[in-house]
C-alpha positions as semicolon CSV with decimal commas, in nm:
position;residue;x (nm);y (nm);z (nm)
1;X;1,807;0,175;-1,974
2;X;1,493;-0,012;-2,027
3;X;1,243;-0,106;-1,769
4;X;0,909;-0,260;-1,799
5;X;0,679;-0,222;-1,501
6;X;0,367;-0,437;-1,404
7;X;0,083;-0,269;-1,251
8;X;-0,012;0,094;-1,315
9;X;-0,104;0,189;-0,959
10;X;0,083;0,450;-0,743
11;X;0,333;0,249;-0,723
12;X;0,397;0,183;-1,030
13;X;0,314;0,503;-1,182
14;X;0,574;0,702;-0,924
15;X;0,851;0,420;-1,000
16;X;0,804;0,524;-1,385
17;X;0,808;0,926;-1,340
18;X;1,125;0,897;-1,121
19;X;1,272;0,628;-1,404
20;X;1,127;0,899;-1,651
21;X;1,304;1,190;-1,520
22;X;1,635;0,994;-1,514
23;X;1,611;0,932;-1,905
24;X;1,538;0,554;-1,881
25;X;1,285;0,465;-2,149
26;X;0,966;0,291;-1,961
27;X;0,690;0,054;-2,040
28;X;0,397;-0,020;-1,822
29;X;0,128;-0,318;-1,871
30;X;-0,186;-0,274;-1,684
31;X;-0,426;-0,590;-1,644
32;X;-0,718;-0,371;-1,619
33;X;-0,879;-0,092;-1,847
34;X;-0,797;0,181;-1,649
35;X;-0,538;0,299;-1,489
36;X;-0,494;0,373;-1,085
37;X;-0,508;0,010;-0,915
38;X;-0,655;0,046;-0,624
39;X;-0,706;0,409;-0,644
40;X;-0,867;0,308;-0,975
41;X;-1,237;0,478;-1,126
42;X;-1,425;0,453;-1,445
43;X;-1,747;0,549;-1,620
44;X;-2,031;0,352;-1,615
45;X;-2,272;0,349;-1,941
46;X;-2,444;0,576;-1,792
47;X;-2,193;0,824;-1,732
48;X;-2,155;0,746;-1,353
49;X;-1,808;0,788;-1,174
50;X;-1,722;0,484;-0,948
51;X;-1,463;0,430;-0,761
52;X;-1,321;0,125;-0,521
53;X;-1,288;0,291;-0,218
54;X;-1,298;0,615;-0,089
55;X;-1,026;0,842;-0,130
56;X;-0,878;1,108;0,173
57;X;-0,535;1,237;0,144
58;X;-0,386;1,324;0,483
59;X;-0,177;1,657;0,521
60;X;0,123;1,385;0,574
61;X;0,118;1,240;0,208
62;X;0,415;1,436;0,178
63;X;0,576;1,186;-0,119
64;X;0,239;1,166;-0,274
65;X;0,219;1,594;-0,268
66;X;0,586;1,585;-0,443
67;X;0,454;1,412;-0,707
68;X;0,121;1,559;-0,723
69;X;0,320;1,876;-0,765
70;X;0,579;1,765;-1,044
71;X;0,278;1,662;-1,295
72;X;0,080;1,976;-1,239
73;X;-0,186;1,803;-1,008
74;X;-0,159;1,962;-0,678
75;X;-0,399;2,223;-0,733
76;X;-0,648;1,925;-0,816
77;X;-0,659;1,842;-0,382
78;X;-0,980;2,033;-0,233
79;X;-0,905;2,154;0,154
80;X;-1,148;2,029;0,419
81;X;-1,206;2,184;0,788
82;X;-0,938;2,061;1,014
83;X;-1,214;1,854;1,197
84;X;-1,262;1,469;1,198
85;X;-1,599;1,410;1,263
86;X;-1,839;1,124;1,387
87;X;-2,209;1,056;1,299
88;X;-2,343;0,813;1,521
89;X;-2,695;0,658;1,534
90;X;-2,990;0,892;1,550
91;X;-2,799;1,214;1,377
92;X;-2,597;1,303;1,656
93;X;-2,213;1,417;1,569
94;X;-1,910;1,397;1,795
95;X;-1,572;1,526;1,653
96;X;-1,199;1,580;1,681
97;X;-1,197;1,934;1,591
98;X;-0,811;2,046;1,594
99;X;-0,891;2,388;1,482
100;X;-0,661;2,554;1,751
101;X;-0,454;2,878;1,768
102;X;-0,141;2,656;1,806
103;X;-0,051;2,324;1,622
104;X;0,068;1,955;1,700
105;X;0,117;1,889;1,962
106;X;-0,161;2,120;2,149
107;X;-0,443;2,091;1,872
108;X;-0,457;1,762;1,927
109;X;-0,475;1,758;2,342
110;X;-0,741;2,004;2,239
111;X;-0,902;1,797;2,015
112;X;-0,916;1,481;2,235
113;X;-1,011;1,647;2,554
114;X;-1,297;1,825;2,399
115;X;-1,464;1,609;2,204
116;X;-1,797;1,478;2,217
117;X;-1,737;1,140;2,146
118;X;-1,624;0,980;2,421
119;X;-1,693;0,982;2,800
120;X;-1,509;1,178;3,055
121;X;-1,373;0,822;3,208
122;X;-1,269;0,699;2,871
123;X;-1,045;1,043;2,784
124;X;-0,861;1,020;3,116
125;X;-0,776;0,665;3,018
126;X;-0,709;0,783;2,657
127;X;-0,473;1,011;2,771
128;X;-0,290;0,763;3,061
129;X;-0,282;0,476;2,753
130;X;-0,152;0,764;2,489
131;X;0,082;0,955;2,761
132;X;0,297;0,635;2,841
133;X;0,310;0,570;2,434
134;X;0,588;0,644;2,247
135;X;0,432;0,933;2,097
136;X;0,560;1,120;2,394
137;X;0,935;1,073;2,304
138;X;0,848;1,133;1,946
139;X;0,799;1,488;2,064
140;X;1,140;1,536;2,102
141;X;1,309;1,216;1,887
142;X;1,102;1,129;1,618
143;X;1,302;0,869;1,498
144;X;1,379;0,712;1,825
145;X;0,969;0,693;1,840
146;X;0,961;0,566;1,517
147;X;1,224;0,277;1,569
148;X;1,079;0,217;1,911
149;X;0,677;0,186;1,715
150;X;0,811;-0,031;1,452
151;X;0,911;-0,311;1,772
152;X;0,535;-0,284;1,826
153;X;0,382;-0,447;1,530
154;X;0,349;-0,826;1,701
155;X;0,100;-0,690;1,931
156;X;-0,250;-0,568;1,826
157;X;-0,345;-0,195;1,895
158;X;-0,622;-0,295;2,120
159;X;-0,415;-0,528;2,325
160;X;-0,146;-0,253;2,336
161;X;-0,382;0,060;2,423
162;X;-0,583;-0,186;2,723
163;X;-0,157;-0,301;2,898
164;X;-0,136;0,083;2,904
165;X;-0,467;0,151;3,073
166;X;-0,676;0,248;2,752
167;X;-1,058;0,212;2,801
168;X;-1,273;-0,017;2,567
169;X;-1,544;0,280;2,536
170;X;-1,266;0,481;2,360
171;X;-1,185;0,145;2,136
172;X;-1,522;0,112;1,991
173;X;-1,645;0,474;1,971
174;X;-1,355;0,632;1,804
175;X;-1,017;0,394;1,736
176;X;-1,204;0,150;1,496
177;X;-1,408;0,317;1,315
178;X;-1,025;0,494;1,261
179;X;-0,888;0,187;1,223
180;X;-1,122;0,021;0,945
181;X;-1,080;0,347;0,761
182;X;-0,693;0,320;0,777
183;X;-0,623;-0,074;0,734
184;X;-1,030;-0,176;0,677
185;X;-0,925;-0,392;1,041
186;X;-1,034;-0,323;1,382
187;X;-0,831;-0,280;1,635
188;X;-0,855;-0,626;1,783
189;X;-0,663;-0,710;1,452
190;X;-0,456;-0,389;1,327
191;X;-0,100;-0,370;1,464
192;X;-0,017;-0,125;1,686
193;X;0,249;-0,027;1,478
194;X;0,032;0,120;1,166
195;X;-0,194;0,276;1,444
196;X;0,087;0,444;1,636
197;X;0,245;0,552;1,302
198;X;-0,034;0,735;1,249
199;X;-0,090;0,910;1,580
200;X;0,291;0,978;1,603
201;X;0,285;1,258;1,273
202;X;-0,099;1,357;1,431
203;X;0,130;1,437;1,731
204;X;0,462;1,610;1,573
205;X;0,308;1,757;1,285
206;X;0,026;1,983;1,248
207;X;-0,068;1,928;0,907
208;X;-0,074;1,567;0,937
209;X;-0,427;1,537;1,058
210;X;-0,550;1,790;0,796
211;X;-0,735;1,608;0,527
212;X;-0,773;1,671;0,133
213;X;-1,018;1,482;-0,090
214;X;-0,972;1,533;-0,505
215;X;-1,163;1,795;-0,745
216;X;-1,341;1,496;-0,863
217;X;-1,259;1,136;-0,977
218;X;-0,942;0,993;-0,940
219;X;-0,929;0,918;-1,320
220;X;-0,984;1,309;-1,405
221;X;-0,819;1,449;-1,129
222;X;-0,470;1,218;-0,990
223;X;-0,390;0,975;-1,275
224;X;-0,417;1,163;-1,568
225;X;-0,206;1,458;-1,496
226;X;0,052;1,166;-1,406
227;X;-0,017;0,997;-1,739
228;X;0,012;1,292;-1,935
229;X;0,370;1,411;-1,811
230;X;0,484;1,017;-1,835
231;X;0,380;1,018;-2,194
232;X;0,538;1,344;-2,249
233;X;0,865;1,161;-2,187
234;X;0,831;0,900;-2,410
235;X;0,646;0,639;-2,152
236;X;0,391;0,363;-2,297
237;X;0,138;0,274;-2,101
238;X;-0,078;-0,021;-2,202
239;X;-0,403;-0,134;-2,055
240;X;-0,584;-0,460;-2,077
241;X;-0,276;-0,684;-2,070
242;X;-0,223;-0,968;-1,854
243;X;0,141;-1,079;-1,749
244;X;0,154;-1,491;-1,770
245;X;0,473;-1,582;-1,695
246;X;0,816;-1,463;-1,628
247;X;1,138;-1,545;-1,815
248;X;1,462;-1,649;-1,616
249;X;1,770;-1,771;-1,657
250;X;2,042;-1,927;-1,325
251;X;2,382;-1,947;-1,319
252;X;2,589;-1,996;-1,022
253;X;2,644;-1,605;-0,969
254;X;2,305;-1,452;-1,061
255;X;1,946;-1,533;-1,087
256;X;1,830;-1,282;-1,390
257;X;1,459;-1,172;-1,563
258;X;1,496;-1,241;-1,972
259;X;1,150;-1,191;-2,043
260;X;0,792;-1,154;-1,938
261;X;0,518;-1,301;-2,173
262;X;0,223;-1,084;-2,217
263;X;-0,119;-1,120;-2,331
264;X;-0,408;-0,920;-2,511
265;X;-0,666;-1,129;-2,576
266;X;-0,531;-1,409;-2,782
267;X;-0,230;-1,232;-2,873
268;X;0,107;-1,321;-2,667
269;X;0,439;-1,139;-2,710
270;X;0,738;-1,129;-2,503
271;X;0,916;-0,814;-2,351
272;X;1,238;-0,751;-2,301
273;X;1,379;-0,480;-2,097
274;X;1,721;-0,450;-1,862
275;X;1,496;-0,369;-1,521
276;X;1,134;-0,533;-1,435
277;X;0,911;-0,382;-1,170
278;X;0,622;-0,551;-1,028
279;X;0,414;-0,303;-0,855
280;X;0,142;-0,543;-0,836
281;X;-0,083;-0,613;-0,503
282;X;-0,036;-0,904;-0,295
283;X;-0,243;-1,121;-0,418
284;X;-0,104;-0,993;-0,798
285;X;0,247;-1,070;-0,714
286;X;0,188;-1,393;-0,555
287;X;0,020;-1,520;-0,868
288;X;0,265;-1,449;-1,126
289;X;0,606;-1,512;-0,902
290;X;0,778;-1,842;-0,993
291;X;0,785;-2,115;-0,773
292;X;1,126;-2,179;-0,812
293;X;1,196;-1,859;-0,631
294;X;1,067;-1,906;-0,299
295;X;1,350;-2,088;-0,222
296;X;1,477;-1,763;-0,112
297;X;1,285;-1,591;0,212
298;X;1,230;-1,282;0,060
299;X;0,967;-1,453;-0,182
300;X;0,823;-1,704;0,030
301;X;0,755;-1,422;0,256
302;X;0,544;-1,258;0,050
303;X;0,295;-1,579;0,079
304;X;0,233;-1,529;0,423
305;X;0,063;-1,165;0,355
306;X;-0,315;-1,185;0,336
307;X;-0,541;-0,902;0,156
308;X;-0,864;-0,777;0,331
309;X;-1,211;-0,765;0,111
310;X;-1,402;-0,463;0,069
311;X;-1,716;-0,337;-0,074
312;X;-1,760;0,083;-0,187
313;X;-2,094;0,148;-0,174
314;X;-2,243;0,443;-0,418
315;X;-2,606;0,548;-0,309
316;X;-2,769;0,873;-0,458
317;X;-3,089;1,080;-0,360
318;X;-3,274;1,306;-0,427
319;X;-3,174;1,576;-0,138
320;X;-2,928;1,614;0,084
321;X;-2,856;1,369;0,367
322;X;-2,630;1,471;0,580
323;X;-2,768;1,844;0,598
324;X;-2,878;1,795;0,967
325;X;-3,026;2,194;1,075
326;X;-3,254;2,283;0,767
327;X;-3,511;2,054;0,650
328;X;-3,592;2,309;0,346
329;X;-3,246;2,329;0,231
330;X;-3,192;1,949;0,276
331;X;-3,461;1,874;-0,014
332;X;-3,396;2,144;-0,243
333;X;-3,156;2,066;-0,503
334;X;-3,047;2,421;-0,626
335;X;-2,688;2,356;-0,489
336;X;-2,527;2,125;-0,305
337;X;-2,542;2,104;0,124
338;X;-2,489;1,910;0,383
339;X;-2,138;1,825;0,536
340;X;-1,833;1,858;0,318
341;X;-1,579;1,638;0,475
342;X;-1,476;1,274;0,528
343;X;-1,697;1,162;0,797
344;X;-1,668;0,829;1,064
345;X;-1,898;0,622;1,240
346;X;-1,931;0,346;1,502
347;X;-2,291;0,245;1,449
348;X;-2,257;0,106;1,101
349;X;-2,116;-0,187;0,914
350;X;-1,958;0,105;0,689
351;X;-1,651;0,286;0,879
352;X;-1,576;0,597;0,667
353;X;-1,829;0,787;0,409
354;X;-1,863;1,125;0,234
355;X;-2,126;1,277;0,054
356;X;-1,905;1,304;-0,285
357;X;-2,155;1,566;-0,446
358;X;-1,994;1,808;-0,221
359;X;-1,656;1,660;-0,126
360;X;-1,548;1,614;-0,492
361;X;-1,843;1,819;-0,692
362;X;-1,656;1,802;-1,022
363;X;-1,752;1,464;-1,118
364;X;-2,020;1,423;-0,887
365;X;-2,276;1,679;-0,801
366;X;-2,511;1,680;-1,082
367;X;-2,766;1,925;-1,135
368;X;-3,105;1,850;-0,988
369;X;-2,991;1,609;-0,827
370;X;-2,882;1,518;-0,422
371;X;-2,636;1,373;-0,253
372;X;-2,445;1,120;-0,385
373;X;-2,286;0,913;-0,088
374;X;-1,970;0,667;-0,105
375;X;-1,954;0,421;0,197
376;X;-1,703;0,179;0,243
377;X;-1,800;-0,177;0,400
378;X;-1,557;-0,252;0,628
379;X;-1,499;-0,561;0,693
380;X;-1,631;-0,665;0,368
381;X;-1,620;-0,992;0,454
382;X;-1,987;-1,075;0,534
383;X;-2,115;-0,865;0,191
384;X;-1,887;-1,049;-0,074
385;X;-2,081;-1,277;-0,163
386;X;-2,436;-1,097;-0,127
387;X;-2,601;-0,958;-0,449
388;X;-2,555;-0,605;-0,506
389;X;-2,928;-0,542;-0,449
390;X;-2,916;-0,642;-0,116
391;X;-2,594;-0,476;0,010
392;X;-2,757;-0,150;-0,139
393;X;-3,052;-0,186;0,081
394;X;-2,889;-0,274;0,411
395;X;-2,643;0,029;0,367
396;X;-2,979;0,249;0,308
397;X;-3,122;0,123;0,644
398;X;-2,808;0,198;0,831
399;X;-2,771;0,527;0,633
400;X;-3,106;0,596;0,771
401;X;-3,026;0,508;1,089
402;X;-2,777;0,771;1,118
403;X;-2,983;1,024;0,943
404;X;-3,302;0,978;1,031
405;X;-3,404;1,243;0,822
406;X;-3,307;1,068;0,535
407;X;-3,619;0,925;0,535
408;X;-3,768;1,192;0,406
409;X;-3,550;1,172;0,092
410;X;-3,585;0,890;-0,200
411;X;-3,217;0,679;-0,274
412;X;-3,246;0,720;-0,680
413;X;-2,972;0,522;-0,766
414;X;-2,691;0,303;-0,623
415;X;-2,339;0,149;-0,745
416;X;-2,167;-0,183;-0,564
417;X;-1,797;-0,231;-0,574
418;X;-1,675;-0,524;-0,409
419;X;-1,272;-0,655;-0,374
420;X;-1,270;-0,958;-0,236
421;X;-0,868;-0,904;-0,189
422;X;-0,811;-0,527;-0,162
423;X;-0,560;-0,391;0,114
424;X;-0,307;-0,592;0,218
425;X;-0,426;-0,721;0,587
426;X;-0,147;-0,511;0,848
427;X;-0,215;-0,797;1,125
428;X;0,027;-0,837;1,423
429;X;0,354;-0,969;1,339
430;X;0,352;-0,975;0,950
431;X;0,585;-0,687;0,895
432;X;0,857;-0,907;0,888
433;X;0,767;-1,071;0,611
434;X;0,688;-0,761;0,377
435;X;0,960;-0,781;0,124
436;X;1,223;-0,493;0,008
437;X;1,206;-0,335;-0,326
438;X;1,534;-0,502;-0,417
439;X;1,500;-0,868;-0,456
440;X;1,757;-1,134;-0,453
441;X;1,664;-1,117;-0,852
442;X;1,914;-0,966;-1,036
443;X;1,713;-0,719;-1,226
444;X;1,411;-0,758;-1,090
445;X;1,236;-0,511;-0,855
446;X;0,897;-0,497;-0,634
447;X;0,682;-0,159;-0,573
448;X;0,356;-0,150;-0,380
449;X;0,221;-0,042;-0,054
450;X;0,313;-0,401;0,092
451;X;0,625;-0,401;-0,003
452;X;0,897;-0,227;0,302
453;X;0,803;0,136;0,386
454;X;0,675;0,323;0,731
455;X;0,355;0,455;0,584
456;X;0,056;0,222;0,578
457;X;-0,121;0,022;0,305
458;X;-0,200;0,372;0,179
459;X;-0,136;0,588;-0,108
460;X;0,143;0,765;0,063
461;X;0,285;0,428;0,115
462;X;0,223;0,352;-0,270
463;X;0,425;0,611;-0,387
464;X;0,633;0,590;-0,128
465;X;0,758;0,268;-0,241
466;X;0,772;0,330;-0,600
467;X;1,014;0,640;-0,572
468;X;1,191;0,347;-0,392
469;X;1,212;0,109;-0,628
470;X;1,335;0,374;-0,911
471;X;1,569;0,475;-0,664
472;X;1,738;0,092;-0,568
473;X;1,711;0,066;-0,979
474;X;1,929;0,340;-1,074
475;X;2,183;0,225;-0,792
476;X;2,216;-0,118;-0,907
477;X;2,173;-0,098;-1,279
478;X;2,246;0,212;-1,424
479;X;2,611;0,336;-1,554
C-alpha cells in the first residue's frame, strides 16, 4: 500500500515508522527545510542551534519512549533531578522536589506540602481544591478519573480549582507558570481537563513528573535517528515542498483523495498514493482542506480551533547565570555550571527556561563560552510583532531581574523565534470539536497533536496520534 503523508512532525514521522514496519511504501512532503514541525531546529550561518520552543520530555511520554527506543534514540534523553523548580524575582528558588523514599502518590503530598513556593494558607487550600478532584478516585480507577476529567474541559482550570476552594496565591505562583509551559495559556484560559490530565499521571505514576531534556538539538538528537531507520525501509522524505491543493472525486457511496498537487519552487507534480495523511497543524490543515468538505462536522470543526503565538528566546553570555552560590565559578568558563534542569517562573513574561549549555551540552555548551539560555514568551501575543532587538532586551532585563547577578555577566549573543500560530489553543469547551484520525474521507487520514487523543498539545500527544492514524489506516485499507 501506498501512503503519502503531509507534514514531517511527530506526527507524521510516527504515522510513517508504524506504516513502515507494516511494509507499506511511504512518502512524506515537508513545507519547510527541516524536518521536526514544531519540535523543529536548524543551523544558523553561524553555526548556532535554534530551536522553536523549548523541549522537556516528561517520564509519561510513554508512546514517544516506544519510539525513541525502536530507532535507536532513547539513549539520546539526558535524566534531570526529580525536582521542578521556581526562580522568582531577586534569585530566590522555590521547588516541587519529589525526591522521596516512596513514589506517586506520596512524593507528590511531599512535594506540595514542602515546598517553598507557596504560603501555608494557599497549600491547605491546594490540598482541599486537589483532595475533592478527581485525582483522588484516579488512585484507585484511573480510567473512571480519566472519563470523569475529560467532562471537565468546558470549564477553565482556574474557575474549577477556586468552586473547589483553591486559593488565587497558589494560581499565580505555581499553576500558570505550569500552565503556559504546558498549553502556553494561563489558567484563566486552559481547560481543566489538560490541567487535570496532567496532575492525574503526577498522582498515579511516579515517573510521570520525572523530566528528560535531549543530548543536544532536536535535529541531531530525536529526528534523525527517526529519519535514518524510515529511510532504511525504503521511506522518502522530501523537504521544501508545499501541498496546493487536493484531488477528489464524489459519488453517491464515497468521497475519495485522487491526488495532491505539490510544489518545489516552480515545479508542480501530482502524487498519487492509496492512503493520505495530513499531520499538519491547525492552522496547516485548515489551509489546504477543501471547502466543499465542511459540509461534514468533522471538518468544519476543525475551523473553530485557534493556535496560540509564541516567541523562543536564545540569549548567551559570557558566564554562568543561573549559578546562584559561587560568584568565581559563575564567571569562569572552564566548564559549564549553574542549574541543570527545566526551570519555572512567575515573575516574568517568559514561563519556562533552561540554561541549554548544561541541559543539552552537545550542541550547546561551547568552549569559552557561558550560558546559553532558551526562554519561551508565553503569551507571545504582545512580542509578535516587536523587532527582534527589542524582545532580546526586555527578556535580558527580566533575566536580570531574576538573577541579579547576571549583571555581572555580558549577554554576547541572542536568537528570536517567533510563531505567530504555534500550539493549538486547549480553551474551555473546544475538545469537542478536535477531529478523529479517521475522516468521513475515504482514504484520507489526519495526525497531529489536535487531532483526538488524552495527552495534550504535546509531543506525547504528537506521536500519540500518529501511531493512531497508521493504526485506523491499516484497519480500513489494507488486505
Amino acid at each position: 500500500m501506498r501512503v503519502a503523508i503531509v507534514g514531517a512532525g511527530l506526527a507524521g514521522l510516527a504515522t510513517a515508522v508504524d506504516l513502515a514496519d507494516a511494509g507499506c511504501e511511504v512518502q512524506i512532503f515537508e513545507s519547510r527545510p527541516f524536518v521536526g514541525g514544531k519540535v523543529g531546529s536548524w543551523v544558523d550561518g553561524d553555526g548556532n542551534h535554534l530551536e522553536m520552543g523549548l523541549h522537556v520530555f516528561f517520564g509519561c511520554y510513554y508512546q514517544l519512549f516506544d519510539l525513541m527506543k525502536k530507532v535507536g534514540g532513547l539513549e539520546n534523553l539526558r535524566l534531570k533531578e526529580h525536582t521542578h523548580t521556581f526562580v522568582n524575582k531577586g534569585g530566590g528558588t522555590g521547588a516541587l522536589d519529589f525526591r522521596f523514599i516512596t513514589g506517586a502518590p506520596f512524593n507528590g503530598l511531599k512535594a506540595f506540602f514542602t515546598t517553598s513556593q507557596l504560603s501555608l494558607q494557599d497549600k491547605l487550600q491546594n490540598a482541599i481544591a486537589l483532595g475533592t478532584s478527581p485525582i483522588v478516585r484516579g488512585l484507585v480507577d484511573f480510567n473512571g478519573a480519566m472519563k470523569t476529567i475529560r467532562n471537565l474541559d468546558k470549564i477553565s482550570f482556574a474557575d474549577w480549582f477556586r468552586s473547589h476552594g483553591g486559593s488565587n496565591g497558589s494560581i499565580k505562583r505555581m499553576w500558570n507558570p505550569i500552565a503556559y509551559a504546558l498549553g502556553f495559556i494561563d489558567c484563566e484560559n486552559i481547560s481543566a481537563r489538560c490541567m487535570l490530565t496532567i496532575f492525574q499521571l503526577f498522582a498515579v505514576r511516579t515517573e510521570a513528573s520525572v523530566l528528560r531534556m535531549l543530548e543536544g538539538s532536536p535535529a541531531e538528537y530525536l529526528h534523525k535517528p527517526i529519519l535514518e531507520y524510515l529511510e532504511a525501509r525504503g521511506t522518502k522524505v522530501y523537504t521544501r515542498r508545499q501541498v496546493r491543493e487536493i484531488q477528489f472525486t464524489e459519488t453517491d457511496e464515497q468521497t475519495s483523495v485522487t491526488g495532491i498537487i505539490v510544489a518545489q519552487g516552480d515545479t508542480v507534480e501530482t502524487i498519487t498514493a492509496d492512503a493520505y495523511v495530513f499531520a499538519c497543524d491547525v492552522p496547516g490543515i485548515q489551509r489546504i482542506l477543501p471547502q466543499k468538505w465542511r459540509k461534514w462536522s468533522e471538518f468544519d470543526n476543525i475551523y473553530k480551533l485557534d493556535a496560540v503565538p509564541v516567541a523562543t528566546v536564545q540569549l548567551r553570555f559570557d558566564g554562568w547565570v543561573t549559578e546562584l552560590k559561587d560568584a568565581e565559578n559563575r564567571k569562569q568558563l572552564n566548564q559549564a555550571a549553574g542549574i541543570d534542569n527545566l526551570l519555572y517562573t512567575a515573575d516574568a513574561d517568559f514561563s519556562c527556561f533552561a540554561d541549554l549549555a548544561l541541559t543539552s551540552p552537545a550542541d550547546y555548551y561551547r568552549p569559552g563560552q557561558g550560558s546559553l539560555l532558551q526562554l519561551v514568551l508565553t503569551p507571545g501575543d504582545p512580542f509578535i510583532g516587536q523587532s527582534n532587538e527589542a524582545i532580546a532586551q526586555h527578556v535580558l532585563k527580566q533575566v536580570h531581574e531574576l538573577f541579579p547577578s547576571s549583571r555581572e555577566l555580558n549577554m554576547t549573543w541572542y536568537s528570536v523565534v517567533k510563531l505567530a500560530q504555534s500550539l493549538y489553543r486547549e480553551a474551555p469547551g473546544m475538545d469537542v470539536y478536535r477531529p478523529n484520525q479517521k475522516t468521513p474521507v475515504h482514504n484520507f487520514f489526519l495526525a497531529g497533536s489536535y487531532t483526538q487523543q488524552d495527552y495534550i498539545d504535546s509531543m506525547e500527544g504528537a506521536t500519540i496520534s500518529g501511531r493512531r492514524a497508521a493504526k485506523v489506516i491499516l484497519e480500513t485499507l489494507k488486505n
